[in-house]
Tab-separated table of N, CA and C in Angstrom:
chain	number	residue	atom	x	y	z
A	1	MET	N	1.089	-1.064	-0.011
A	1	MET	CA	-0.111	-0.222	-0.325
A	1	MET	C	1.055	1.011	-0.054
A	2	THR	N	0.288	2.512	-1.065
A	2	THR	CA	1.472	3.437	-0.952
A	2	THR	C	1.042	4.261	0.090
A	3	ASP	N	1.848	5.532	0.353
A	3	ASP	CA	1.322	6.415	1.123
A	3	ASP	C	-0.256	7.081	0.715
A	4	ALA	N	-0.055	7.267	-0.757
A	4	ALA	CA	-1.636	7.853	-1.149
A	4	ALA	C	-3.042	6.744	-1.038
A	5	GLN	N	-2.264	5.480	-1.245
A	5	GLN	CA	-3.435	4.857	-0.443
A	5	GLN	C	-4.000	4.477	0.803
A	6	ARG	N	-2.346	4.871	1.770
A	6	ARG	CA	-3.229	4.986	2.831
A	6	ARG	C	-3.990	6.656	3.587
A	7	ARG	N	-3.555	7.426	2.788
A	7	ARG	CA	-4.149	8.509	2.964
A	7	ARG	C	-5.528	8.759	2.317
A	8	GLY	N	-6.008	7.926	0.992
A	8	GLY	CA	-6.987	7.210	0.697
A	8	GLY	C	-7.989	6.520	1.587
A	9	ALA	N	-7.512	5.513	1.825
A	9	ALA	CA	-8.465	4.847	2.833
A	9	ALA	C	-9.133	5.665	3.905
A	10	LEU	N	-7.834	6.647	4.785
A	10	LEU	CA	-8.497	7.144	6.085
A	10	LEU	C	-9.613	8.313	5.545
A	11	ALA	N	-9.119	9.021	4.715
A	11	ALA	CA	-10.235	10.125	4.126
A	11	ALA	C	-11.338	9.359	3.480
A	12	TYR	N	-11.259	8.026	2.992
A	12	TYR	CA	-12.832	7.460	2.765
A	12	TYR	C	-13.420	7.100	3.721
A	13	LEU	N	-12.578	6.475	4.770
A	13	LEU	CA	-13.516	6.186	6.011
A	13	LEU	C	-14.061	7.063	6.630
A	14	ASN	N	-13.085	8.536	6.763
A	14	ASN	CA	-13.768	10.053	7.468
A	14	ASN	C	-15.284	10.244	6.699
A	15	ASN	N	-15.021	10.322	5.446
A	15	ASN	CA	-16.441	10.591	4.993
A	15	ASN	C	-17.387	9.552	5.077
A	16	LEU	N	-17.179	8.574	4.481
A	16	LEU	CA	-18.357	7.601	4.845
A	16	LEU	C	-18.779	7.609	6.100
A	17	LEU	N	-17.532	8.138	7.375
A	17	LEU	CA	-18.380	8.150	8.723
A	17	LEU	C	-19.549	9.610	9.087
A	18	ARG	N	-18.385	10.387	8.134
A	18	ARG	CA	-19.561	11.805	7.973
A	18	ARG	C	-20.874	11.596	7.906
A	19	ALA	N	-21.301	10.837	6.603
A	19	ALA	CA	-22.344	10.521	6.042
A	19	ALA	C	-23.401	9.438	6.696
A	20	CYS	N	-22.622	8.900	7.611
A	20	CYS	CA	-23.306	7.646	8.483
A	20	CYS	C	-24.303	8.444	9.526
A	21	ALA	N	-25.165	7.690	9.554
A	21	ALA	CA	-26.369	7.901	10.558
A	21	ALA	C	-26.010	6.915	12.147
A	22	TYR	N	-25.738	7.698	13.277
A	22	TYR	CA	-25.739	6.526	14.447
A	22	TYR	C	-26.976	5.829	14.795
A	23	SER	N	-28.275	6.512	14.484
A	23	SER	CA	-29.319	5.845	14.606
A	23	SER	C	-30.345	6.466	13.942
A	24	GLU	N	-31.689	6.126	14.200
A	24	GLU	CA	-32.091	6.640	13.043
A	24	GLU	C	-32.749	8.275	12.510
A	25	GLY	N	-31.946	9.130	11.791
A	25	GLY	CA	-32.122	10.018	11.620
A	25	GLY	C	-31.157	11.039	12.620
A	26	LYS	N	-30.475	10.460	13.202
A	26	LYS	CA	-29.217	10.879	13.954
A	26	LYS	C	-27.861	10.936	13.321
A	27	ALA	N	-27.475	12.045	12.906
A	27	ALA	CA	-25.955	12.454	12.495
A	27	ALA	C	-24.921	12.544	13.455
A	28	PHE	N	-23.596	11.786	13.316
A	28	PHE	CA	-22.515	12.261	14.352
A	28	PHE	C	-22.262	13.783	14.313
A	29	GLU	N	-22.029	14.178	15.501
A	29	GLU	CA	-21.898	15.523	15.485
A	29	GLU	C	-20.231	15.927	15.152
A	30	ALA	N	-19.633	15.022	15.378
A	30	ALA	CA	-18.093	15.263	14.723
A	30	ALA	C	-17.583	13.604	14.324
A	31	VAL	N	-16.665	13.798	13.532
A	31	VAL	CA	-15.979	12.660	13.042
A	31	VAL	C	-14.391	12.919	13.245
A	32	LEU	N	-13.967	12.352	14.191
A	32	LEU	CA	-12.070	12.739	14.310
A	32	LEU	C	-11.266	11.607	13.900
A	33	VAL	N	-10.336	12.073	13.373
A	33	VAL	CA	-9.367	10.949	12.937
A	33	VAL	C	-8.178	11.020	13.943
A	34	GLY	N	-7.715	10.064	14.624
A	34	GLY	CA	-6.799	10.356	15.807
A	34	GLY	C	-7.736	9.733	17.093
A	35	GLU	N	-6.942	9.274	18.025
A	35	GLU	CA	-8.103	8.954	19.396
A	35	GLU	C	-7.887	10.547	20.438
A	36	PRO	N	-9.529	10.461	20.769
A	36	PRO	CA	-9.664	11.774	21.417
A	36	PRO	C	-8.270	11.428	22.880
A	37	SER	N	-8.181	13.129	23.223
A	37	SER	CA	-7.656	12.824	24.629
A	37	SER	C	-8.080	13.475	25.649
A	38	GLY	N	-9.258	13.619	25.390
A	38	GLY	CA	-10.218	14.538	26.582
A	38	GLY	C	-11.003	15.756	25.977
A	39	LYS	N	-11.531	15.923	27.022
A	39	LYS	CA	-12.513	17.294	26.729
A	39	LYS	C	-12.241	18.442	25.818
A	40	ALA	N	-11.075	18.329	25.434
A	40	ALA	CA	-10.817	19.353	24.155
A	40	ALA	C	-11.116	18.551	22.960
A	41	ASP	N	-11.521	17.288	22.912
A	41	ASP	CA	-11.786	16.406	21.754
A	41	ASP	C	-13.003	16.788	21.601
A	42	ILE	N	-13.732	16.432	23.033
A	42	ILE	CA	-14.856	15.751	23.181
A	42	ILE	C	-15.948	16.909	23.859
A	43	PRO	N	-16.257	18.193	23.364
A	43	PRO	CA	-16.916	18.949	24.463
A	43	PRO	C	-18.353	18.418	25.246
A	44	PRO	N	-18.287	18.562	26.757
A	44	PRO	CA	-19.373	18.197	27.175
A	44	PRO	C	-20.616	17.833	26.751
A	45	GLN	N	-21.096	19.115	25.928
A	45	GLN	CA	-22.396	19.114	25.624
A	45	GLN	C	-22.318	18.594	24.053
A	46	MET	N	-21.370	17.555	23.466
A	46	MET	CA	-21.839	16.913	22.529
A	46	MET	C	-21.787	15.652	22.822
A	47	TYR	N	-23.061	15.155	22.126
A	47	TYR	CA	-23.500	13.745	22.695
A	47	TYR	C	-23.118	12.784	21.846
A	48	ALA	N	-23.100	13.097	20.387
A	48	ALA	CA	-22.453	11.456	19.652
A	48	ALA	C	-21.449	12.001	18.739
A	49	LEU	N	-20.037	11.359	18.514
A	49	LEU	CA	-18.745	11.753	17.855
A	49	LEU	C	-18.510	9.953	17.548
A	50	VAL	N	-17.450	9.780	16.753
A	50	VAL	CA	-17.168	9.023	16.582
A	50	VAL	C	-15.615	9.107	16.083
A	51	ALA	N	-14.639	8.468	16.377
A	51	ALA	CA	-13.068	8.582	16.105
A	51	ALA	C	-12.579	7.322	15.758
A	52	PHE	N	-11.079	7.305	15.167
A	52	PHE	CA	-10.781	5.819	14.776
A	52	PHE	C	-9.551	6.441	14.304
A	53	TRP	N	-8.727	5.345	14.429
A	53	TRP	CA	-7.126	5.859	14.450
A	53	TRP	C	-6.703	4.502	14.227
A	54	LEU	N	-5.049	4.551	13.571
A	54	LEU	CA	-4.301	3.416	13.649
A	54	LEU	C	-3.734	2.865	14.855
A	55	ALA	N	-4.294	1.119	14.632
A	55	ALA	CA	-3.888	1.021	16.362
A	55	ALA	C	-2.494	-0.258	15.851
A	56	GLY	N	-2.303	-1.026	14.851
A	56	GLY	CA	-1.120	-1.122	14.676
A	56	GLY	C	-1.421	-2.185	13.679
A	57	GLU	N	-0.505	-3.566	13.877
A	57	GLU	CA	-0.641	-4.651	12.722
A	57	GLU	C	-1.075	-5.818	13.532
A	58	ALA	N	-1.813	-6.839	12.911
A	58	ALA	CA	-2.314	-8.052	13.705
A	58	ALA	C	-1.728	-9.413	13.176
A	59	GLU	N	-1.404	-9.558	12.037
A	59	GLU	CA	-0.588	-10.593	11.461
A	59	GLU	C	0.159	-10.050	10.242
A	60	LYS	N	1.177	-10.672	9.900
A	60	LYS	CA	2.160	-10.623	8.616
A	60	LYS	C	2.529	-11.899	8.187
A	61	GLU	N	2.478	-12.169	6.600
A	61	GLU	CA	2.740	-12.953	5.938
A	61	GLU	C	3.320	-13.118	4.806
A	62	ALA	N	4.694	-13.989	4.599
A	62	ALA	CA	5.542	-13.885	3.500
A	62	ALA	C	4.714	-14.484	2.563
A	63	THR	N	5.065	-14.046	1.493
A	63	THR	CA	4.743	-14.667	-0.249
A	63	THR	C	6.348	-14.664	-0.515
A	64	LEU	N	6.665	-15.342	-1.840
A	64	LEU	CA	7.667	-14.859	-2.633
A	64	LEU	C	7.871	-13.552	-2.877
A	65	GLY	N	7.192	-12.685	-3.217
A	65	GLY	CA	7.858	-11.245	-3.396
A	65	GLY	C	6.832	-10.158	-2.613
A	66	ASN	N	6.629	-10.536	-1.527
A	66	ASN	CA	5.823	-9.502	-0.703
A	66	ASN	C	5.582	-10.268	0.592
A	67	VAL	N	5.015	-9.065	1.274
A	67	VAL	CA	4.684	-9.809	3.147
A	67	VAL	C	3.150	-8.972	3.143
A	68	MET	N	2.350	-9.737	3.448
A	68	MET	CA	1.009	-9.539	3.317
A	68	MET	C	0.852	-9.101	4.841
A	69	VAL	N	-0.042	-8.146	5.345
A	69	VAL	CA	-0.220	-7.692	6.551
A	69	VAL	C	-1.745	-7.355	6.739
A	70	ARG	N	-2.078	-7.442	7.770
A	70	ARG	CA	-3.505	-7.140	8.714
A	70	ARG	C	-3.042	-5.674	9.305
A	71	GLU	N	-3.353	-4.979	8.951
A	71	GLU	CA	-3.505	-3.664	9.657
A	71	GLU	C	-4.517	-3.200	10.262
A	72	GLU	N	-4.555	-2.902	11.528
A	72	GLU	CA	-5.733	-2.504	12.248
A	72	GLU	C	-5.926	-1.115	12.635
A	73	ILE	N	-7.421	-0.663	12.542
A	73	ILE	CA	-8.155	0.657	12.498
A	73	ILE	C	-8.854	0.382	13.980
A	74	ARG	N	-8.880	0.962	15.155
A	74	ARG	CA	-9.609	0.987	16.004
A	74	ARG	C	-10.671	2.222	15.821
A	75	LEU	N	-11.896	1.929	15.772
A	75	LEU	CA	-12.964	2.870	15.867
A	75	LEU	C	-13.910	2.848	16.923
A	76	ARG	N	-14.174	3.868	17.650
A	76	ARG	CA	-15.415	3.813	18.638
A	76	ARG	C	-16.135	5.193	18.583
A	77	VAL	N	-17.504	4.910	18.928
A	77	VAL	CA	-18.531	5.796	18.942
A	77	VAL	C	-18.461	5.863	20.245
A	78	TYR	N	-18.649	7.482	20.448
A	78	TYR	CA	-18.681	8.153	21.976
A	78	TYR	C	-20.248	8.334	22.094
A	79	LEU	N	-20.961	8.217	23.411
A	79	LEU	CA	-22.306	8.973	23.353
A	79	LEU	C	-22.078	9.226	25.026
A	80	ARG	N	-22.912	10.426	25.028
A	80	ARG	CA	-22.789	10.963	26.214
A	80	ARG	C	-24.079	10.781	27.062
A	81	PRO	N	-24.058	10.287	28.014
A	81	PRO	CA	-25.253	9.712	28.799
A	81	PRO	C	-26.088	10.872	29.306
A	82	ALA	N	-27.048	10.723	29.444
A	82	ALA	CA	-27.899	12.156	30.195
A	82	ALA	C	-28.700	11.270	31.436
A	83	LEU	N	-29.467	12.300	31.977
A	83	LEU	CA	-30.051	11.433	33.193
A	83	LEU	C	-30.898	11.355	33.390
A	84	GLY	N	-31.980	10.362	33.809
A	84	GLY	CA	-33.183	9.978	33.703
A	84	GLY	C	-33.318	8.617	32.949
A	85	GLU	N	-34.814	8.032	33.561
A	85	GLU	CA	-34.892	6.463	32.878
A	85	GLU	C	-35.018	6.365	31.402
A	86	GLU	N	-35.575	7.490	30.668
A	86	GLU	CA	-36.181	7.181	29.096
A	86	GLU	C	-34.628	7.970	28.376
A	87	ALA	N	-33.830	8.767	29.010
A	87	ALA	CA	-32.432	9.269	28.416
A	87	ALA	C	-31.360	7.980	28.468
A	88	ARG	N	-31.558	7.031	29.566
A	88	ARG	CA	-30.516	5.966	29.332
A	88	ARG	C	-31.357	4.807	28.449
A	89	PHE	N	-32.571	4.641	28.187
A	89	PHE	CA	-33.307	3.671	27.059
A	89	PHE	C	-32.977	4.194	25.681
A	90	GLU	N	-32.883	5.684	25.955
A	90	GLU	CA	-32.664	5.890	24.259
A	90	GLU	C	-31.015	5.484	24.108
A	91	LEU	N	-29.936	5.769	25.427
A	91	LEU	CA	-28.501	5.351	25.008
A	91	LEU	C	-28.419	4.273	24.612
A	92	GLU	N	-29.103	3.267	25.392
A	92	GLU	CA	-29.104	2.099	24.677
A	92	GLU	C	-29.228	1.793	23.455
A	93	VAL	N	-30.679	2.525	22.921
A	93	VAL	CA	-31.038	2.363	21.454
A	93	VAL	C	-29.873	2.865	20.841
A	94	ASP	N	-29.612	3.969	20.877
A	94	ASP	CA	-28.618	4.542	20.112
A	94	ASP	C	-27.368	3.883	20.013
A	95	SER	N	-27.115	3.193	20.953
A	95	SER	CA	-25.505	2.555	20.960
A	95	SER	C	-25.755	1.194	20.267
A	96	TRP	N	-26.988	0.551	20.229
A	96	TRP	CA	-27.141	-0.658	19.325
A	96	TRP	C	-27.270	-0.688	18.127
A	97	ASN	N	-27.804	1.093	17.866
A	97	ASN	CA	-28.039	1.277	16.124
A	97	ASN	C	-26.810	1.725	15.773
A	98	ALA	N	-25.995	2.477	16.559
A	98	ALA	CA	-24.626	2.432	16.275
A	98	ALA	C	-23.539	2.081	15.376
A	99	MET	N	-23.728	0.674	16.167
A	99	MET	CA	-22.967	-0.590	16.294
A	99	MET	C	-23.621	-1.250	14.766
A	100	ARG	N	-24.945	-1.412	14.723
A	100	ARG	CA	-25.388	-1.725	13.400
A	100	ARG	C	-24.936	-0.892	12.359
A	101	ASN	N	-25.280	0.321	12.201
A	101	ASN	CA	-25.274	1.080	11.328
A	101	ASN	C	-23.803	1.333	10.820
A	102	VAL	N	-22.634	1.712	11.865
A	102	VAL	CA	-21.560	1.995	11.350
A	102	VAL	C	-21.228	0.924	11.008
A	103	GLN	N	-21.190	-0.413	11.270
A	103	GLN	CA	-20.599	-1.829	10.709
A	103	GLN	C	-20.925	-2.118	9.388
A	104	ALA	N	-22.299	-1.490	9.068
A	104	ALA	CA	-23.046	-2.062	7.525
A	104	ALA	C	-22.457	-0.725	6.602
A	105	ALA	N	-22.346	0.405	7.142
A	105	ALA	CA	-21.611	1.327	6.297
A	105	ALA	C	-20.541	1.077	5.712
A	106	ILE	N	-19.326	0.417	6.981
A	106	ILE	CA	-17.927	-0.194	6.275
A	106	ILE	C	-18.166	-1.147	5.475
A	107	ARG	N	-19.013	-2.406	6.226
A	107	ARG	CA	-19.064	-3.178	5.368
A	107	ARG	C	-19.192	-3.097	3.724
A	108	GLY	N	-20.300	-2.393	3.571
A	108	GLY	CA	-20.807	-1.769	2.428
A	108	GLY	C	-19.453	-1.151	1.124
A	109	ALA	N	-18.475	-0.898	1.980
A	109	ALA	CA	-17.295	-0.104	1.241
A	109	ALA	C	-16.291	-0.658	1.713
A	110	SER	N	-16.127	-2.234	1.327
A	110	SER	CA	-14.699	-3.071	1.516
A	110	SER	C	-13.629	-2.903	1.257
A	111	THR	N	-13.409	-1.778	0.351
A	111	THR	CA	-12.189	-1.598	-0.218
A	111	THR	C	-12.100	-0.178	-0.027
A	112	LEU	N	-12.851	0.455	0.646
A	112	LEU	CA	-12.621	1.972	0.977
A	112	LEU	C	-12.366	2.773	-0.096
A	113	GLY	N	-12.809	2.646	-1.364
A	113	GLY	CA	-12.564	3.578	-2.392
A	113	GLY	C	-11.445	2.972	-3.355
A	114	GLY	N	-11.104	1.509	-3.239
A	114	GLY	CA	-10.097	1.004	-4.161
A	114	GLY	C	-8.669	0.979	-3.445
A	115	ASN	N	-8.780	1.643	-2.009
A	115	ASN	CA	-7.504	1.855	-1.475
A	115	ASN	C	-6.726	0.493	-0.438
A	116	VAL	N	-7.714	-0.092	-0.245
A	116	VAL	CA	-7.057	-1.215	0.405
A	116	VAL	C	-7.663	-2.639	-0.351
A	117	THR	N	-7.024	-3.862	-0.167
A	117	THR	CA	-7.546	-5.091	-1.146
A	117	THR	C	-8.785	-5.442	-0.433
A	118	ASP	N	-8.901	-5.324	0.660
A	118	ASP	CA	-10.452	-6.061	1.714
A	118	ASP	C	-10.463	-5.869	2.881
A	119	LEU	N	-11.556	-5.435	3.890
A	119	LEU	CA	-11.414	-5.328	5.246
A	119	LEU	C	-12.090	-6.310	5.967
A	120	GLU	N	-11.930	-6.537	7.281
A	120	GLU	CA	-13.105	-7.496	8.172
A	120	GLU	C	-13.586	-6.654	9.569
A	121	ILE	N	-14.654	-6.494	10.103
A	121	ILE	CA	-14.742	-6.044	11.329
A	121	ILE	C	-14.890	-6.862	12.433
A	122	ASP	N	-13.749	-6.920	13.216
A	122	ASP	CA	-14.269	-7.891	14.688
A	122	ASP	C	-15.161	-7.652	14.927
A	123	THR	N	-15.295	-8.281	16.689
A	123	THR	CA	-16.896	-7.986	17.147
A	123	THR	C	-16.339	-6.729	18.033
A	124	ALA	N	-17.775	-6.127	17.808
A	124	ALA	CA	-18.018	-4.975	18.569
A	124	ALA	C	-18.213	-5.035	20.295
A	125	ASN	N	-17.623	-3.983	21.253
A	125	ASN	CA	-17.912	-3.936	22.335
A	125	ASN	C	-18.620	-3.007	22.678
A	126	VAL	N	-19.412	-2.948	23.650
A	126	VAL	CA	-20.100	-1.466	24.215
A	126	VAL	C	-19.823	-1.577	26.000
A	127	VAL	N	-19.013	-0.482	25.882
A	127	VAL	CA	-18.624	-0.385	27.498
A	127	VAL	C	-18.832	0.954	28.009
A	128	TRP	N	-18.860	1.220	29.054
A	128	TRP	CA	-18.377	2.851	29.893
A	128	TRP	C	-16.967	2.768	29.851
A	129	VAL	N	-16.682	4.305	29.384
A	129	VAL	CA	-15.544	4.955	29.506
A	129	VAL	C	-15.413	6.504	30.010
A	130	ASP	N	-14.498	6.554	30.863
A	130	ASP	CA	-14.181	7.606	31.633
A	130	ASP	C	-13.194	8.280	30.713
A	131	LEU	N	-13.243	9.666	30.275
A	131	LEU	CA	-12.045	10.331	29.385
A	131	LEU	C	-12.419	11.327	30.360
A	132	ARG	N	-11.222	11.534	31.064
A	132	ARG	CA	-10.603	12.714	31.666
A	132	ARG	C	-11.989	13.294	32.349
A	133	GLY	N	-12.211	12.327	33.276
A	133	GLY	CA	-13.491	12.644	34.080
A	133	GLY	C	-14.819	13.119	33.645
A	134	LEU	N	-15.065	12.723	32.120
A	134	LEU	CA	-16.428	12.622	31.455
A	134	LEU	C	-16.606	11.073	31.326
A	135	LEU	N	-18.035	10.638	31.555
A	135	LEU	CA	-18.343	9.425	31.441
A	135	LEU	C	-18.937	9.188	29.977
A	136	TYR	N	-18.735	8.472	29.194
A	136	TYR	CA	-19.291	7.889	27.806
A	136	TYR	C	-19.533	6.818	27.631
A	137	ARG	N	-20.592	6.066	27.086
A	137	ARG	CA	-21.164	4.929	26.638
A	137	ARG	C	-20.189	4.832	25.140
A	138	VAL	N	-19.817	3.800	25.196
A	138	VAL	CA	-18.567	3.514	23.818
A	138	VAL	C	-19.082	2.543	23.235
A	139	VAL	N	-19.704	2.360	21.556
A	139	VAL	CA	-19.542	1.174	20.798
A	139	VAL	C	-17.905	1.151	20.083
A	140	GLU	N	-17.114	-0.146	20.435
A	140	GLU	CA	-15.785	0.136	19.976
A	140	GLU	C	-15.559	-1.012	19.184
A	141	MET	N	-15.120	-0.991	18.117
A	141	MET	CA	-14.719	-2.080	17.189
A	141	MET	C	-13.294	-1.811	16.557
A	142	THR	N	-12.833	-2.907	16.116
A	142	THR	CA	-11.432	-3.312	15.497
A	142	THR	C	-12.021	-3.061	13.810
A	143	ILE	N	-11.505	-2.475	12.800
A	143	ILE	CA	-11.257	-2.860	11.280
A	143	ILE	C	-9.985	-3.060	11.243
A	144	VAL	N	-10.063	-4.581	10.786
A	144	VAL	CA	-8.804	-5.265	9.856
A	144	VAL	C	-8.591	-4.793	8.593
A	145	LEU	N	-7.598	-4.438	7.989
A	145	LEU	CA	-7.306	-3.928	6.791
A	145	LEU	C	-6.305	-4.817	5.919
A	146	TRP	N	-6.754	-5.605	5.083
A	146	TRP	CA	-6.021	-6.355	4.248
A	146	TRP	C	-4.893	-5.592	3.534
A	147	ASP	N	-3.875	-5.708	3.481
A	147	ASP	CA	-2.587	-5.062	2.639
A	147	ASP	C	-1.770	-5.875	2.058
A	148	THR	N	-1.973	-6.669	1.094
A	148	THR	CA	-1.657	-7.770	0.311
A	148	THR	C	-0.009	-7.725	-0.418
A	149	GLU	N	0.086	-6.105	-0.091
A	149	GLU	CA	1.713	-5.810	-0.756
A	149	GLU	C	2.211	-4.947	-0.072
A	150	ALA	N	2.469	-5.070	1.369
A	150	ALA	CA	2.281	-3.804	2.452
A	150	ALA	C	4.093	-3.873	2.008
A	151	GLU	N	4.920	-4.916	2.057
A	151	GLU	CA	6.405	-4.990	2.207
A	151	GLU	C	7.041	-5.690	1.184
A	152	GLU	N	7.532	-5.331	0.258
A	152	GLU	CA	8.552	-6.325	-0.928
A	152	GLU	C	9.496	-6.585	-0.333
A	153	ILE	N	9.480	-7.746	-0.521
A	153	ILE	CA	10.937	-8.776	-0.249
A	153	ILE	C	11.907	-8.159	-1.370
A	154	ALA	N	12.977	-7.892	-0.801
A	154	ALA	CA	13.965	-7.399	-1.810
A	154	ALA	C	14.585	-8.737	-2.386
A	155	ALA	N	15.062	-8.674	-3.682
A	155	ALA	CA	15.866	-10.103	-4.473
A	155	ALA	C	16.989	-10.431	-4.325
């Protein structure tokens, strides 16, 4: 994968998530490329944000001319809880819908605009995360990108 393909894959994923509804009729308030580091990245008044970043490699396999690599992109949907029984119910519905809708959007674009060979999405988790004193309901998943020509083997 070239520098241009890496940039293209990240840009395609960014645009895809900007167009994705996390729940019926509800768009993300922001899409971040990079792991959020705290309140500066996620203001307390923001309810729904999605972020993704490079998380590393999953595995490598050498062929005669190349090394194939599975590269991991971590994706998290951050939902800010509100008080009250109805709000907690809606938070669970939004979490479930976000999990389904984000996965469906990404699976529907499995080459990220022709920039990767293929991708898969590992099992999603829904957890509570404290981000510098603010509590979020988080849907997290790993997108595994297949790069069949990641490293050329020198002759």
